[in-house]
């Protein structure tokens, strides 16, 4: 079973947001937890942020259940570690030291409000994002795998319903459905969660903000 990290996700995500999925896993690079300072912004990451200062969409940070002037989010879960980068307008610009157009070489699409709607892995599958009237993502769908998101009163994802379709050609099996209930353990001063738990284990996030 795939879990986000959110494209995501981590997703990737987790994105995500938080939570992994198969297309995000193909783009991930697991950080060396013994040597990497997850709060530091490397020269490459800084250059990436400065190279794309266009007006970002309101949808990019919410895909990862984030808010505020987030520059960098290092998301760790059972699938490994994924680093997400954003510009000062909240636009998702990179992942694991890659520009977003390199992560999704097949193309990136946005709606008329500037929100991310589709990303294409160029032969490795696509991801589609749908939003509610509040601008929060309600579903993140990729080839054969979908995630439906339900929020609590604080605006965090309270429940994630994952559906994995049967293998192609298997007409007898039913979709595999998994429901994750999240418990938020720690949040930072901005209100972004930095530690949460579910049946999929413990997830942590180290978040760096623009000054």
Backbone as JSON, one array per atom type, in Angstrom:
{
  "sequence": "XXXXXXXXXXXXXXXXXXXXXXXXXXXXXXXXXXXXXXXXXXXXXXXXXXXXXXXXXXXXXXXXXXXXXXXXXXXXXXXXXXXXXXXXXXXXXXXXXXXXXXXXXXXXXXXXXXXXXXXXXXXXXXXXXXXXXXXXXXXXXXXXXXXXXXXXXXXXXXXXXXXXXXXXXXXXXXXXXXXXXXXXXXXXXXXXXXXXXXXXXXXXXXXXXXX",
  "N": [[0.85, -1.21, 0.0], [0.49, 2.17, -0.84], [1.48, 5.16, 0.74], [1.13, 8.87, 1.42], [3.12, 11.23, 1.0], [2.79, 12.95, 0.35], [3.24, 14.06, -3.41], [2.79, 13.5, -3.4], [0.93, 15.02, -1.48], [4.29, 13.3, -1.33], [4.43, 13.64, -2.45], [3.32, 14.11, -1.38], [1.2, 15.96, -0.2], [1.87, 14.5, 2.44], [1.43, 15.3, 0.78], [2.12, 16.03, 0.81], [0.0, 15.61, 1.76], [0.62, 14.81, 3.14], [1.94, 12.19, 3.37], [2.74, 9.41, 1.43], [2.99, 8.43, -2.04], [2.91, 6.4, -5.04], [3.99, 7.74, -7.33], [5.27, 9.91, -6.26], [7.19, 8.64, -4.76], [8.97, 7.77, -6.7], [10.36, 10.04, -7.28], [11.69, 10.72, -5.05], [14.46, 11.44, -2.83], [16.2, 10.01, -0.33], [17.12, 11.6, 2.6], [20.3, 11.99, 4.27], [20.15, 11.3, 7.44], [21.92, 11.64, 9.48], [23.74, 13.62, 8.88], [22.57, 15.85, 7.68], [21.38, 19.13, 8.02], [18.24, 19.87, 8.52], [16.93, 22.28, 8.73], [18.41, 24.15, 7.42], [18.91, 26.14, 4.48], [20.02, 25.37, 1.39], [22.5, 26.73, -0.95], [21.68, 26.03, -3.55], [18.93, 25.6, -3.22], [18.14, 28.16, -2.43], [18.75, 29.62, -4.74], [16.93, 28.48, -6.45], [14.51, 29.38, -5.41], [14.78, 32.11, -5.88], [14.8, 32.17, -8.62], [12.26, 31.87, -9.57], [9.95, 33.95, -9.13], [7.31, 34.45, -9.59], [3.8, 35.2, -9.21], [2.36, 33.1, -6.9], [0.01, 30.35, -6.46], [-2.91, 30.13, -4.36], [-3.39, 27.59, -3.74], [-1.13, 25.91, -3.51], [0.4, 25.68, -1.03], [-1.63, 24.69, 0.63], [-2.03, 22.18, -0.35], [-0.15, 20.73, 0.93], [-0.96, 20.94, 3.51], [-0.12, 23.28, 4.78], [0.68, 26.61, 5.99], [1.33, 30.17, 6.03], [4.53, 31.89, 5.65], [6.13, 29.83, 4.24], [9.19, 28.45, 3.37], [10.62, 26.11, 3.11], [10.01, 22.66, 3.55], [10.68, 19.82, 5.27], [9.78, 16.64, 5.14], [9.15, 13.76, 6.91], [8.32, 10.37, 6.81], [7.02, 6.99, 6.86], [7.84, 6.24, 4.35], [10.19, 7.51, 3.84], [12.21, 10.45, 3.4], [11.26, 13.6, 2.24], [11.89, 16.67, 0.65], [10.32, 19.74, 0.29], [10.04, 22.72, -1.59], [9.29, 26.23, -1.63], [8.27, 29.39, -3.08], [8.23, 32.92, -2.17], [5.61, 33.67, -2.54], [4.17, 31.46, -1.95], [4.18, 29.47, -3.8], [4.71, 26.22, -5.04], [7.84, 25.16, -5.87], [9.92, 23.37, -6.05], [11.43, 20.13, -5.4], [13.29, 17.99, -3.42], [15.81, 19.15, -4.23], [15.36, 19.46, -6.92], [13.97, 21.3, -9.63], [10.46, 22.03, -10.04], [9.46, 21.55, -12.59], [11.23, 19.68, -13.47], [10.73, 17.56, -11.8], [8.18, 16.94, -12.62], [8.18, 16.33, -15.6], [6.39, 15.9, -17.64], [4.54, 17.9, -17.62], [2.76, 20.66, -16.05], [-0.27, 21.77, -14.8], [-2.57, 24.45, -14.17], [-5.54, 25.92, -12.71], [-7.94, 28.58, -13.49], [-7.72, 30.13, -11.26], [-5.16, 29.88, -10.52], [-4.49, 27.62, -9.12], [-2.91, 24.49, -8.55], [-3.68, 21.83, -10.66], [-3.09, 19.56, -12.22], [-0.41, 17.27, -12.57], [2.22, 15.79, -14.4], [4.09, 12.89, -14.74], [5.49, 12.16, -16.97], [5.26, 9.56, -18.43], [5.32, 8.05, -16.15], [2.97, 8.28, -14.83], [0.19, 10.36, -13.75], [-1.01, 13.09, -11.68], [-3.94, 14.31, -10.21], [-5.57, 17.14, -8.81], [-8.23, 18.17, -6.76], [-10.45, 20.69, -5.46], [-12.22, 22.21, -2.64], [-14.79, 24.67, -1.9], [-13.54, 26.34, -0.16], [-10.99, 26.37, -0.98], [-9.33, 24.32, -0.24], [-7.68, 21.18, -0.84], [-9.66, 18.41, -1.77], [-9.44, 15.94, -2.87], [-6.85, 13.85, -4.11], [-5.73, 12.41, -6.86], [-4.22, 9.74, -8.57], [-2.88, 7.5, -11.07], [-4.76, 4.77, -10.61], [-4.79, 5.08, -7.86], [-6.27, 6.79, -5.23], [-6.87, 9.56, -3.0], [-8.94, 10.77, -0.56], [-9.68, 13.66, 1.26], [-10.52, 14.75, 4.5], [-11.37, 17.34, 6.69], [-10.56, 18.79, 9.95], [-11.86, 21.01, 12.54], [-9.84, 22.83, 12.88], [-8.72, 23.05, 10.46], [-6.9, 21.17, 9.66], [-5.98, 18.01, 8.16], [-8.12, 15.56, 9.1], [-8.92, 13.03, 8.49], [-8.04, 10.57, 6.1], [-9.01, 8.94, 3.25], [-8.04, 6.27, 1.48], [-7.91, 4.77, -1.69], [-7.13, 1.99, -3.51], [-6.98, 0.83, -6.7], [-7.86, -2.31, -8.33], [-5.46, -4.52, -9.95], [-4.68, -3.98, -13.42], [-6.77, -5.65, -15.69], [-7.72, -7.38, -13.83], [-10.72, -8.26, -13.12], [-12.28, -9.19, -11.1], [-11.53, -8.59, -8.49], [-12.03, -6.29, -5.73], [-11.71, -2.74, -5.09], [-9.06, -1.76, -2.9], [-9.47, -0.38, 0.19], [-8.36, 1.99, 2.5], [-8.46, 3.65, 5.58], [-7.17, 6.43, 7.16], [-6.77, 7.86, 10.31], [-5.88, 10.86, 11.77], [-3.82, 12.03, 14.42], [-2.8, 14.93, 15.95], [0.22, 15.87, 17.26], [2.25, 17.76, 17.76], [2.71, 21.26, 17.11], [3.99, 24.17, 15.38], [4.91, 27.66, 16.04], [3.52, 29.06, 14.13], [1.35, 27.55, 13.63], [1.42, 25.37, 12.04], [1.49, 21.85, 11.73], [3.96, 19.76, 13.19], [4.41, 17.25, 14.03], [2.69, 14.22, 13.76], [0.42, 11.44, 14.22], [-0.7, 8.25, 13.0], [-2.35, 5.22, 11.9], [-0.51, 4.51, 10.11], [1.88, 5.11, 11.18], [4.32, 7.39, 12.62], [4.69, 10.76, 11.62], [6.89, 13.43, 10.83], [7.67, 16.93, 10.51], [9.97, 19.37, 9.48], [10.03, 22.73, 9.35], [10.94, 25.57, 7.53], [10.9, 29.1, 7.45], [10.43, 32.05, 5.42], [12.18, 35.03, 6.18]],
  "CA": [[0.0, 0.0, 0.0], [1.21, 3.44, -0.9], [1.03, 6.18, 1.69], [1.66, 10.23, 1.19], [4.01, 12.16, 1.29], [2.77, 13.71, -0.25], [3.5, 14.67, -4.32], [2.73, 13.82, -3.53], [1.28, 14.71, -1.33], [4.72, 13.6, -1.15], [3.38, 14.15, -2.7], [3.81, 13.75, -1.52], [1.32, 15.75, 0.24], [2.04, 14.52, 2.49], [1.48, 15.46, 0.65], [2.16, 15.79, 0.97], [0.66, 16.05, 2.27], [1.52, 14.26, 4.01], [1.56, 10.86, 2.94], [3.46, 9.08, 0.2], [2.3, 7.71, -3.1], [3.91, 5.75, -5.87], [4.68, 8.64, -8.24], [6.17, 10.74, -5.47], [8.32, 7.83, -4.33], [9.94, 7.67, -7.77], [11.13, 11.29, -7.34], [12.27, 11.02, -3.74], [15.82, 11.12, -2.45], [16.18, 9.92, 1.13], [18.21, 12.42, 3.16], [21.19, 11.4, 5.26], [19.65, 11.89, 8.68], [22.99, 11.88, 10.44], [24.61, 14.72, 8.49], [21.86, 16.96, 7.06], [20.65, 20.09, 8.84], [17.0, 20.03, 7.76], [16.44, 23.65, 8.78], [19.26, 25.0, 6.58], [18.54, 26.27, 3.08], [21.26, 25.3, 0.63], [22.59, 27.72, -2.03], [20.88, 25.59, -4.69], [17.53, 25.84, -2.89], [17.95, 29.6, -2.44], [18.74, 30.04, -6.14], [15.68, 28.0, -7.03], [13.46, 30.28, -4.97], [14.97, 33.4, -6.51], [14.64, 32.07, -10.07], [10.85, 31.85, -9.92], [9.26, 34.81, -8.17], [5.99, 34.77, -10.1], [2.74, 35.11, -8.2], [1.98, 31.71, -6.69], [-1.4, 30.09, -6.23], [-3.29, 29.89, -2.98], [-3.58, 26.16, -3.56], [0.07, 25.09, -3.37], [0.71, 25.37, 0.37], [-2.69, 23.89, 1.24], [-1.85, 20.79, -0.78], [0.71, 20.11, 1.93], [-1.48, 21.27, 4.84], [0.79, 24.29, 5.3], [0.27, 28.01, 5.9], [2.38, 31.09, 6.4], [5.62, 32.15, 4.7], [6.95, 28.63, 4.23], [10.23, 28.37, 2.35], [11.1, 24.74, 2.97], [9.38, 21.69, 4.45], [11.31, 18.5, 5.22], [8.7, 15.76, 5.6], [9.62, 12.4, 7.13], [7.32, 9.37, 7.17], [7.48, 5.61, 6.68], [8.39, 6.09, 3.01], [11.47, 8.18, 3.75], [12.26, 11.89, 3.62], [11.09, 14.42, 1.04], [12.02, 18.11, 0.89], [9.51, 20.57, -0.6], [10.48, 24.11, -1.61], [8.26, 27.18, -2.05], [8.73, 30.77, -3.18], [7.62, 33.8, -1.16], [4.17, 33.76, -2.77], [3.55, 30.2, -1.59], [4.14, 28.57, -4.95], [5.57, 25.04, -4.98], [8.82, 25.36, -6.95], [10.94, 22.33, -6.14], [11.36, 18.96, -4.53], [14.56, 17.26, -3.34], [16.82, 19.84, -5.04], [14.96, 19.5, -8.33], [12.89, 22.21, -9.97], [9.21, 21.3, -10.18], [9.31, 21.1, -13.97], [12.05, 18.48, -13.63], [10.02, 16.51, -11.09], [7.03, 16.6, -13.46], [8.57, 16.75, -16.96], [5.27, 15.78, -18.56], [3.75, 19.12, -17.61], [2.08, 21.13, -14.85], [-1.43, 22.57, -15.18], [-3.26, 25.2, -13.12], [-6.84, 26.44, -13.11], [-7.97, 30.03, -13.69], [-7.35, 30.77, -10.0], [-3.75, 29.62, -10.28], [-4.28, 26.44, -8.3], [-2.38, 23.31, -9.21], [-4.73, 20.85, -10.95], [-2.57, 18.32, -12.8], [1.03, 17.13, -12.78], [2.47, 14.61, -15.23], [5.44, 12.35, -14.53], [6.08, 11.83, -18.27], [5.38, 8.13, -18.59], [5.24, 7.38, -14.85], [1.68, 8.55, -14.23], [-0.19, 11.75, -13.52], [-1.7, 13.37, -10.43], [-4.99, 15.33, -10.35], [-5.95, 17.75, -7.55], [-9.54, 18.82, -6.75], [-10.54, 21.58, -4.29], [-13.55, 22.63, -2.21], [-15.04, 26.11, -2.06], [-12.59, 27.05, 0.71], [-9.68, 26.3, -1.6], [-8.55, 23.19, 0.26], [-7.84, 20.0, -1.68], [-10.55, 17.38, -1.26], [-8.98, 14.66, -3.37], [-5.63, 13.8, -4.89], [-5.88, 11.15, -7.6], [-3.26, 9.36, -9.58], [-3.25, 6.28, -11.76], [-5.1, 3.62, -9.79], [-4.71, 5.36, -6.43], [-6.9, 8.06, -4.9], [-6.91, 9.95, -1.61], [-9.95, 11.75, -0.23], [-9.26, 14.34, 2.48], [-11.57, 15.32, 5.34], [-10.67, 18.27, 7.58], [-11.11, 19.08, 11.26], [-12.25, 22.41, 12.71], [-8.63, 23.64, 12.81], [-8.28, 23.1, 9.08], [-5.96, 20.09, 9.37], [-6.59, 16.77, 7.66], [-8.49, 14.68, 10.2], [-9.08, 11.68, 7.97], [-7.7, 10.36, 4.71], [-9.54, 7.68, 2.74], [-7.22, 5.87, 0.34], [-8.49, 3.69, -2.5], [-6.2, 1.41, -4.47], [-7.73, 0.05, -7.68], [-7.27, -3.62, -8.65], [-4.53, -4.57, -11.07], [-5.32, -3.96, -14.73], [-7.13, -6.97, -16.15], [-8.34, -8.11, -12.73], [-12.1, -7.79, -13.1], [-13.0, -9.8, -10.0], [-11.16, -7.99, -7.21], [-12.59, -5.0, -5.36], [-10.69, -1.78, -4.67], [-8.59, -1.85, -1.52], [-9.73, 0.91, 0.84], [-7.72, 2.19, 3.8], [-8.8, 4.93, 6.2], [-6.21, 6.91, 8.15], [-7.22, 8.89, 11.25], [-4.67, 11.54, 12.23], [-3.75, 12.7, 15.71], [-1.74, 15.93, 15.87], [0.96, 15.84, 18.52], [2.99, 19.0, 17.95], [2.59, 22.31, 16.1], [4.92, 25.27, 15.62], [4.3, 28.93, 16.43], [2.64, 29.53, 13.05], [0.17, 26.7, 13.63], [1.63, 24.2, 11.18], [1.84, 20.68, 12.52], [5.32, 19.27, 13.02], [4.4, 15.82, 14.35], [1.36, 13.63, 13.84], [0.42, 9.98, 14.23], [-1.84, 7.54, 12.43], [-2.07, 3.79, 11.82], [0.64, 4.37, 9.22], [3.08, 5.47, 11.91], [4.55, 8.79, 13.01], [5.26, 11.66, 10.61], [7.41, 14.68, 11.36], [8.02, 17.94, 9.52], [10.8, 20.5, 9.89], [9.58, 23.79, 8.47], [11.73, 26.8, 7.51], [10.09, 30.2, 6.94], [11.11, 33.27, 4.94], [12.28, 36.04, 7.24]],
  "C": [[0.87, 1.23, 0.0], [0.61, 4.41, 0.11], [1.66, 7.5, 1.32], [2.26, 10.81, 2.14], [3.84, 13.17, 0.54], [3.52, 13.83, -0.96], [3.51, 14.93, -4.05], [3.12, 13.81, -3.69], [1.39, 14.84, -1.36], [4.35, 13.29, -1.32], [3.81, 14.15, -2.27], [3.54, 13.92, -1.26], [1.53, 15.89, 0.85], [1.79, 14.16, 2.16], [1.77, 14.95, 0.13], [2.44, 15.25, 1.16], [1.08, 15.28, 3.08], [1.65, 12.84, 3.79], [2.23, 10.61, 1.61], [2.54, 8.53, -0.84], [3.33, 7.25, -4.1], [4.64, 6.7, -6.79], [5.64, 9.56, -7.5], [7.39, 9.93, -5.06], [9.38, 7.74, -5.4], [10.81, 8.91, -7.86], [11.88, 11.59, -6.05], [13.74, 10.67, -3.66], [15.87, 11.14, -0.94], [17.38, 10.64, 1.7], [19.04, 11.61, 4.13], [20.89, 12.04, 6.6], [20.75, 12.19, 9.68], [23.8, 13.11, 10.13], [23.87, 15.97, 8.01], [21.18, 17.83, 8.1], [19.38, 20.43, 8.09], [16.45, 21.44, 7.8], [17.23, 24.58, 7.86], [18.76, 25.01, 5.15], [19.83, 26.34, 2.28], [21.31, 26.4, -0.43], [21.75, 27.35, -3.24], [19.4, 25.86, -4.45], [17.22, 27.32, -2.92], [17.87, 30.12, -3.87], [17.45, 29.63, -6.82], [14.53, 28.94, -6.67], [13.55, 31.62, -5.67], [14.71, 33.36, -8.02], [13.19, 32.08, -10.5], [10.08, 32.65, -8.89], [7.91, 35.27, -8.7], [4.96, 34.6, -9.0], [2.28, 33.67, -8.09], [0.49, 31.57, -6.44], [-1.67, 29.88, -4.75], [-3.35, 28.4, -2.69], [-2.33, 25.38, -3.22], [0.4, 24.73, -1.93], [-0.36, 24.48, 0.99], [-2.64, 22.44, 0.79], [-1.06, 20.02, 0.27], [0.27, 20.41, 3.36], [-0.55, 22.25, 5.54], [0.17, 25.68, 5.18], [1.42, 28.88, 6.35], [3.45, 31.21, 5.33], [6.61, 30.99, 4.67], [7.93, 28.67, 3.07], [10.61, 26.92, 2.05], [10.4, 23.85, 3.99], [10.04, 20.33, 4.23], [10.36, 17.53, 5.92], [9.22, 14.33, 5.7], [8.45, 11.5, 7.51], [7.87, 7.99, 6.86], [8.09, 5.36, 5.31], [9.76, 6.74, 2.85], [11.35, 9.67, 4.02], [12.13, 12.62, 2.29], [11.16, 15.89, 1.44], [11.23, 18.87, -0.16], [9.95, 22.02, -0.47], [9.39, 25.01, -2.19], [8.88, 28.56, -2.22], [7.96, 31.63, -2.17], [6.13, 34.01, -1.36], [3.45, 32.45, -2.44], [3.45, 29.21, -2.73], [5.15, 27.44, -4.78], [6.53, 25.11, -6.16], [9.84, 24.24, -7.06], [10.74, 21.22, -5.14], [12.69, 18.23, -4.58], [15.62, 17.83, -4.29], [16.57, 19.76, -6.53], [13.9, 20.58, -8.5], [11.63, 21.4, -10.27], [9.02, 20.78, -11.61], [10.18, 19.9, -14.28], [11.43, 17.29, -12.9], [8.85, 16.0, -11.92], [7.3, 17.03, -14.9], [7.44, 16.65, -17.98], [4.36, 16.99, -18.58], [3.06, 19.39, -16.28], [0.94, 22.04, -15.29], [-2.05, 23.23, -13.95], [-4.6, 25.69, -13.64], [-6.79, 27.96, -13.21], [-7.62, 30.8, -12.43], [-5.89, 30.53, -9.63], [-3.45, 28.39, -9.46], [-3.78, 25.27, -9.14], [-3.5, 22.3, -9.42], [-4.19, 19.52, -11.45], [-1.05, 18.39, -12.9], [1.28, 15.8, -13.47], [3.92, 14.17, -15.08], [6.11, 11.91, -15.83], [6.35, 10.33, -18.39], [5.26, 7.35, -17.3], [3.91, 7.68, -14.14], [1.44, 10.03, -13.99], [-0.92, 11.86, -12.19], [-2.71, 14.48, -10.69], [-5.43, 15.8, -8.98], [-7.31, 18.42, -7.71], [-9.7, 19.56, -5.43], [-11.99, 21.83, -3.92], [-13.68, 24.14, -2.34], [-14.13, 26.95, -1.17], [-11.17, 27.04, 0.15], [-8.8, 25.17, -1.11], [-8.73, 21.97, -0.64], [-8.73, 18.96, -1.01], [-10.17, 16.0, -1.76], [-7.71, 14.85, -4.18], [-5.6, 12.43, -5.55], [-4.74, 10.95, -8.57], [-3.66, 8.01, -10.15], [-3.49, 5.12, -10.79], [-5.09, 3.86, -8.3], [-5.31, 6.73, -6.15], [-6.91, 8.28, -3.4], [-7.97, 11.01, -1.43], [-9.64, 12.32, 1.15], [-10.44, 14.97, 3.2], [-10.89, 16.12, 6.45], [-11.36, 18.41, 8.93], [-11.41, 20.58, 11.37], [-11.05, 23.36, 12.67], [-8.09, 23.74, 11.39], [-7.24, 22.06, 8.73], [-6.7, 18.86, 8.86], [-6.85, 15.84, 8.84], [-8.53, 13.23, 9.75], [-8.69, 11.65, 6.5], [-8.18, 8.98, 4.28], [-8.8, 7.35, 1.45], [-7.89, 4.69, -0.38], [-7.5, 3.25, -3.57], [-6.98, 0.5, -5.41], [-7.07, -1.31, -7.91], [-6.29, -3.52, -9.81], [-5.3, -4.56, -12.39], [-5.56, -5.39, -15.2], [-7.77, -7.84, -15.09], [-9.75, -7.57, -12.54], [-12.88, -8.32, -11.89], [-12.71, -9.14, -8.66], [-11.85, -6.65, -6.99], [-11.46, -4.04, -4.99], [-10.31, -1.98, -3.21], [-8.7, -0.48, -0.87], [-9.11, 0.93, 2.23], [-8.09, 3.57, 4.32], [-7.77, 5.26, 7.28], [-6.85, 8.0, 9.0], [-5.96, 9.53, 11.84], [-4.85, 12.17, 13.6], [-2.55, 13.65, 15.67], [-1.09, 16.1, 17.23], [1.65, 17.17, 18.79], [2.74, 19.96, 16.78], [3.6, 23.4, 16.41], [4.18, 26.56, 15.92], [3.37, 29.5, 15.37], [1.34, 28.74, 13.03], [0.27, 25.51, 12.7], [2.04, 23.0, 12.04], [3.27, 20.22, 12.18], [5.46, 17.79, 13.41], [2.95, 15.35, 14.42], [1.48, 12.11, 13.77], [-0.85, 9.44, 13.57], [-1.48, 6.05, 12.45], [-0.89, 3.51, 10.89], [1.94, 4.77, 9.9], [3.14, 6.95, 12.24], [5.19, 9.55, 11.86], [5.77, 12.91, 11.3], [7.73, 15.64, 10.22], [8.9, 19.0, 10.17], [10.55, 21.61, 8.88], [10.45, 25.04, 8.63], [10.89, 27.9, 6.84], [10.98, 31.31, 6.37], [11.11, 34.28, 6.09], [11.62, 37.33, 6.81]]
}
